[in-house]
Short mmCIF file of C-alpha atoms and ligand atoms in Angstrom, two decimals:
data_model
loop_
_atom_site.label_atom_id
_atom_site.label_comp_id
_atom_site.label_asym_id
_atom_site.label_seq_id
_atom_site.Cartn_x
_atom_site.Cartn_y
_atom_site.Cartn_z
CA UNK A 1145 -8.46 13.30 -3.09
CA UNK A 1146 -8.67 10.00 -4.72
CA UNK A 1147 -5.00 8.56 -4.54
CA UNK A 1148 -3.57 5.26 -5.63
CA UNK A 1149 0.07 4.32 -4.34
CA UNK A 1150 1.91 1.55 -6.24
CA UNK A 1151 5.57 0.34 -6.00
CA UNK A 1152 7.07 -2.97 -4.60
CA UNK A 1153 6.16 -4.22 -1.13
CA UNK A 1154 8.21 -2.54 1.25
CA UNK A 1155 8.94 0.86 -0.34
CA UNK A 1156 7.26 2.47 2.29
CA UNK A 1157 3.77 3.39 0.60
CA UNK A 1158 2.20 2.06 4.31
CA UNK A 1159 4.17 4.32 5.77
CA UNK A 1160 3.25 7.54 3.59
CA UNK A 1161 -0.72 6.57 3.31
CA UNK A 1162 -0.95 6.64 6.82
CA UNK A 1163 0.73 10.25 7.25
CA UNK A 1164 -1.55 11.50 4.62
CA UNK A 1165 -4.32 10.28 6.05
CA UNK A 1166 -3.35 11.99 9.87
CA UNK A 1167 -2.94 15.04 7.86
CA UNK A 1168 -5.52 15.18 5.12
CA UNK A 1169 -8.50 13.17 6.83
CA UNK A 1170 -8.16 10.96 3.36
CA UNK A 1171 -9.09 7.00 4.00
CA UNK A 1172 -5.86 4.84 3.75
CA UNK A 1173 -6.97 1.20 2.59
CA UNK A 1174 -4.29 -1.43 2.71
CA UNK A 1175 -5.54 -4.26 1.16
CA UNK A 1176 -2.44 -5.73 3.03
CA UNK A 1177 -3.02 -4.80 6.19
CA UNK A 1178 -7.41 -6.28 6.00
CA UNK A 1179 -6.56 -9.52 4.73
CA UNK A 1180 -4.25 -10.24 7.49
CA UNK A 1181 -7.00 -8.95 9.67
CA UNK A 1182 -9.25 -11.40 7.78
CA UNK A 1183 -6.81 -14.03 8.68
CA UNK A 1184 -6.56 -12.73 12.29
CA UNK A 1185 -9.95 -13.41 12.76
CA UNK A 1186 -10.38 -16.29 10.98
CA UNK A 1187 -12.55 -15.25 8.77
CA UNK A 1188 -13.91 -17.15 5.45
CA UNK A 1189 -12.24 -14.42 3.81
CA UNK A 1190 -9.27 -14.61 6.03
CA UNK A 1191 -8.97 -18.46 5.58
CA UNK A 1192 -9.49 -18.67 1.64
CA UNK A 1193 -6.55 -15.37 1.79
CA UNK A 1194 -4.07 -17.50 3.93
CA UNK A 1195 -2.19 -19.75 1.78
CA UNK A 1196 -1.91 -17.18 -0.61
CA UNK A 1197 -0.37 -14.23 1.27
CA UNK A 1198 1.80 -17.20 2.72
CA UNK A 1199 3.76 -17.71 -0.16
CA UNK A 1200 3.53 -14.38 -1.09
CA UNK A 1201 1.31 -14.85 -4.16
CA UNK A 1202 -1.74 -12.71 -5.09
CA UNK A 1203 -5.01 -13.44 -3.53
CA UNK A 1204 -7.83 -14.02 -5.96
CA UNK A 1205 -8.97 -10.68 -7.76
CA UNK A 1206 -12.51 -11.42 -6.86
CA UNK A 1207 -12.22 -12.06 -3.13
CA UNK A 1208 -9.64 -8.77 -3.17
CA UNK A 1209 -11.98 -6.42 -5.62
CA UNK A 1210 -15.29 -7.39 -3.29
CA UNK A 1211 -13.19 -6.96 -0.16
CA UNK A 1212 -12.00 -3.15 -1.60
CA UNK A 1213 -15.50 -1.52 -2.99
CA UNK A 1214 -16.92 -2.53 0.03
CA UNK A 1215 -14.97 -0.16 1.49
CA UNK A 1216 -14.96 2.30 -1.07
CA UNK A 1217 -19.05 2.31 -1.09
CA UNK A 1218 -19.15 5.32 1.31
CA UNK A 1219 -15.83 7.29 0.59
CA UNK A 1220 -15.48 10.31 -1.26
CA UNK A 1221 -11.73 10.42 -0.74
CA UNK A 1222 -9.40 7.97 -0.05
CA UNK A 1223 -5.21 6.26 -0.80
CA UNK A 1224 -5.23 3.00 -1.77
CA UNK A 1225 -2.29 1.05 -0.54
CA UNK A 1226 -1.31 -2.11 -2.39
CA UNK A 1227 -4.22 -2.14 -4.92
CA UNK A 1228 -4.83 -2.90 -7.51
CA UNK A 1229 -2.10 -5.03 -7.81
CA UNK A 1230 -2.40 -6.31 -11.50
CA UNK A 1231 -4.15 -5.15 -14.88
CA UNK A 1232 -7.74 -6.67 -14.28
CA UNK A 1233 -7.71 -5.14 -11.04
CA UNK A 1234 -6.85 -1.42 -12.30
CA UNK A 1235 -9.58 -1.85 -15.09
CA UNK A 1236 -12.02 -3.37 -12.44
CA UNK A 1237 -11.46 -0.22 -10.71
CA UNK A 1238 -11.44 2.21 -13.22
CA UNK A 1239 -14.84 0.60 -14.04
CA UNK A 1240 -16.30 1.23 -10.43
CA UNK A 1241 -14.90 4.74 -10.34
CA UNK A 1242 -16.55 5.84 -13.54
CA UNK A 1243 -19.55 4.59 -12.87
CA UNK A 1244 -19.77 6.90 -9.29
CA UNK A 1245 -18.23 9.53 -11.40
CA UNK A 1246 -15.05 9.79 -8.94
CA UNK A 1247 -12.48 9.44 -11.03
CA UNK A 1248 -9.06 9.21 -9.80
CA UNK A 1249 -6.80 11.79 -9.49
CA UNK A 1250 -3.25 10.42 -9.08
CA UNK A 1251 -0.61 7.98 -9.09
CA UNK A 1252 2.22 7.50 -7.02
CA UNK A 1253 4.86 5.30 -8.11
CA UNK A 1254 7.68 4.87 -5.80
CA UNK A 1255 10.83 3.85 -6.92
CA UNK A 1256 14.40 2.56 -5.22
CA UNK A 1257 17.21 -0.17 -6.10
CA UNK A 1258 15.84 -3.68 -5.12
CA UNK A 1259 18.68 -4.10 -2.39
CA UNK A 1260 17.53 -1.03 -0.75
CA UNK A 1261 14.17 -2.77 -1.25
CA UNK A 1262 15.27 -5.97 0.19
CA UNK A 1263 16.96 -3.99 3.51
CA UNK A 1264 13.80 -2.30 4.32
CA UNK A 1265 11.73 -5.07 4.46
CA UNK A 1266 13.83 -7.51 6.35
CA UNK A 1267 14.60 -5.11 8.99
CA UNK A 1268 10.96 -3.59 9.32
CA UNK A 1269 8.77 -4.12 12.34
CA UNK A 1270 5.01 -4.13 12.89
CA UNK A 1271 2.77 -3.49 15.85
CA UNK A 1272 0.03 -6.18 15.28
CA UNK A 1273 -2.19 -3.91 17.18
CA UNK A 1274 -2.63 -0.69 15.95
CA UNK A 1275 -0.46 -1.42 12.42
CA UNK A 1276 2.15 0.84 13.60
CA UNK A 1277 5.47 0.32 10.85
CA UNK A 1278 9.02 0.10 12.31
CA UNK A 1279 12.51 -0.15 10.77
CA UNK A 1280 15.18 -1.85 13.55
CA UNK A 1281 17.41 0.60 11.66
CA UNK A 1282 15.85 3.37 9.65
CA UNK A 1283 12.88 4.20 12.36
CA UNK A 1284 13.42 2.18 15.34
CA UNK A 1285 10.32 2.34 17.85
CA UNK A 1286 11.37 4.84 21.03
CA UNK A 1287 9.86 1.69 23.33
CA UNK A 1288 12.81 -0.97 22.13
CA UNK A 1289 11.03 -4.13 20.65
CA UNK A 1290 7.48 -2.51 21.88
CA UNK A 1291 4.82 -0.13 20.02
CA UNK A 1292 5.50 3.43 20.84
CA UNK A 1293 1.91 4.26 20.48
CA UNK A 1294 0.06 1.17 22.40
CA UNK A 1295 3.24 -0.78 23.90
CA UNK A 1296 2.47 -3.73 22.02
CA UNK A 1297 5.47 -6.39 21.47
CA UNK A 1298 6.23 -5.79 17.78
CA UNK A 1299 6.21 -8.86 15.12
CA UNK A 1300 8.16 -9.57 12.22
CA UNK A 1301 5.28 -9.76 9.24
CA UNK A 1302 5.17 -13.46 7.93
CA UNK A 1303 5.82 -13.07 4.75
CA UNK A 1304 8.84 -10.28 5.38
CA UNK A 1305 11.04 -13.42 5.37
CA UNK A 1306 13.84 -14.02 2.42
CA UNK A 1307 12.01 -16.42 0.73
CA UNK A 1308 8.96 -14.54 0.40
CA UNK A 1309 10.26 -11.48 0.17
CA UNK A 1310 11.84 -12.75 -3.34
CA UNK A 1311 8.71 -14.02 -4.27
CA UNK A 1312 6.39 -10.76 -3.88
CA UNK A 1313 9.29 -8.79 -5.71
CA UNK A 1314 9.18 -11.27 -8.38
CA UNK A 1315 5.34 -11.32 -8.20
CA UNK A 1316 5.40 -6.99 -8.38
CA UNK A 1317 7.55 -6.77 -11.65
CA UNK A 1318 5.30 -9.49 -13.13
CA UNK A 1319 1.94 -8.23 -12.41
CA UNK A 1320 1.78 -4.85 -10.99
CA UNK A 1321 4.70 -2.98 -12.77
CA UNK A 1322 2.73 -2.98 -15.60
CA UNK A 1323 0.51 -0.63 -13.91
CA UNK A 1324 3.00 1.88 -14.23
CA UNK A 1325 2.57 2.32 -18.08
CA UNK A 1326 -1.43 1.78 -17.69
CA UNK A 1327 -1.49 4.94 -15.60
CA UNK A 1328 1.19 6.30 -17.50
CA UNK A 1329 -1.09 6.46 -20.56
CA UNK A 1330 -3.99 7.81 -18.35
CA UNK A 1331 -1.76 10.90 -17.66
CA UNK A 1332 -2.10 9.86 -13.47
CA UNK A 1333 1.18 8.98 -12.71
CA UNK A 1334 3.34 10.72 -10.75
CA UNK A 1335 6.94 8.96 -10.08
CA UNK A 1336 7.88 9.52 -5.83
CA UNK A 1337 12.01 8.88 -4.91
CA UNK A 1338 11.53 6.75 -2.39
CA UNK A 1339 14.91 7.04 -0.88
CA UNK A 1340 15.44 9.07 2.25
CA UNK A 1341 14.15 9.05 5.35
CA UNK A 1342 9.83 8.89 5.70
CA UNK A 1343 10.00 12.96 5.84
CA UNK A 1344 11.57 13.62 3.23
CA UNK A 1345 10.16 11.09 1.07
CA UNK A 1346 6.71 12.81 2.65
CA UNK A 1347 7.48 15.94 0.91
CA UNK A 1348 8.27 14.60 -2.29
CA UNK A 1349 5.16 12.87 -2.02
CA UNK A 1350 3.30 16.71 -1.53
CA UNK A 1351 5.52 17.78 -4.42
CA UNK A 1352 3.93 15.38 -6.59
CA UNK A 1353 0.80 16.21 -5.48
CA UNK A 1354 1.20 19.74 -5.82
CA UNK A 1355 0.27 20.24 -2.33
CA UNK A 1356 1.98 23.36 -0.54
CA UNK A 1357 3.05 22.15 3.05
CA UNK A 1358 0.41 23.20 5.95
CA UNK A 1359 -2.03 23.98 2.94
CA UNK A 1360 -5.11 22.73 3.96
CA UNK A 1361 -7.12 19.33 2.92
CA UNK A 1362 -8.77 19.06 -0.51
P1 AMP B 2111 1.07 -6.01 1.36
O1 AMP B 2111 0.84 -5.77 2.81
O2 AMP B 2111 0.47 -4.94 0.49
O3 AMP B 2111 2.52 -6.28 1.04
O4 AMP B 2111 0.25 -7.34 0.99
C1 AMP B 2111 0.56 -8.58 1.60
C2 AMP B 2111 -0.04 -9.71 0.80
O5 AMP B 2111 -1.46 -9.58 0.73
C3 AMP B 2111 0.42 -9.78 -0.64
O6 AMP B 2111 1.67 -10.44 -0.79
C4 AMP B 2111 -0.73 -10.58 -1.27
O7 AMP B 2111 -0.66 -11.94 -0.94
C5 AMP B 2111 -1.94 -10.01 -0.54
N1 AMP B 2111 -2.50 -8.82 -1.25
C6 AMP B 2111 -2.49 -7.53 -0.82
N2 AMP B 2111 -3.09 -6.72 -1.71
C7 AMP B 2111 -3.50 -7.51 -2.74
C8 AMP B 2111 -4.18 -7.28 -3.97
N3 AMP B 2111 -4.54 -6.04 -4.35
N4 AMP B 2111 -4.43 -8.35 -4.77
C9 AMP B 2111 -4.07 -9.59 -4.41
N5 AMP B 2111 -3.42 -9.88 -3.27
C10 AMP B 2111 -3.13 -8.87 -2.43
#
């Protein structure tokens, strides 16, 4: 399967790419979550990425389309999480896809009101260790202000702060809504509720996919 998941930040798209990939075996890449790795480790990458994801503005296409089919070079299947993010990076893409003849076989957009929007992200929590996600109300971690999974003290993302968190919503309906319509025309997109609670928004997400539950991976 060869899966792209758009909607604004915070909808939960992290969330869902990593429970498809537990259950499918498909390769969740969050451009996201490897440039703040980048910037983690200091890394040219990482440093020419910082100021950008700081104010919550789109890193250069080139640095974030060389970053991506590096990764894609060896996969067959695989969900990408926050990319592309704008028109040049879609037809980028669809450019490198045709030419491996693995064309792509959905699109998720997930939709919700901007306040809900606005509530996830300042109340969400992330293990800088392992990436686990959080919500302080929605999915609290079972180990308080620690990582259920490794027990690392969870961290409020850097840019999940008002004023960036306006910024990147203003900087989705600019640049990547537009998306919508571009796989719209393809006949790829597949529009996810994103309200709920992760499971059910999970199953809405197989819906879409026309995936029965337990049926195994493609
Ligand atoms: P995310 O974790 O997807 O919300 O991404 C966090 C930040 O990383 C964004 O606000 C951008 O600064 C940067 N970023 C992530 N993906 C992309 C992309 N496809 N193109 C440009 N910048 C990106």
């Amino acid at each position: 399967m060869r899966l792209v998941l758009l909607g604004p930040p915070g909808i939960g798209k992290g969330t869902q790419a990593r429970r498809l990939q537990q259950e499918y075996g498909w390769t969740a890449i969050a451009t996201g979550d490897l440039l703040r790795e980048a910037m983690a480790n200091n890394t040219p990458l990482g440093e020419q990425a910082r100021a950008y994801v700081q104010r919550g503005e789109l890193v250069p296409d080139e640095l974030v389309n060389r970053m991506v089919f590096e990764r894609l070079q060896s996969l067959e299947s695989f969900i990408l999480d926050g990319y592309p993010r704008n028109l040049s990076q879609a037809q980028v893409l669809d450019a490198f896809l045709r030419e491996r003849h693995q064309p792509l076989h959905a699109v998720l957009a997930f939709e919700l009101d901007d306040e809900q929007i606005v509530q996830r992200l300042s109340g969400r929590r992330v293990c800088p260790q392992c990436g686990a996600i959080y919500h302080i109300v929605a999915n609290p971690s079972r180990a308080g202000n620690r990582c259920e999974r490794c027990g690392t003290t969870l961290i409020t993302r850097e840019d999940d702060h008002p004023d960036t968190i306006r910024r990147r919503l203003t900087v989705y309906r600019e640049q990547t809504e537009p998306l919508i319509t571009y796989y719209e025309q393809r006949s790829l997109l597949q529009r996810v509720d994103a309200s709920g609670d992760p499971e059910t928004v999970y199953q809405r997400v197989l819906h879409a996919l026309s995936i029965q539950p337990d049926s195994p991976p493609r």
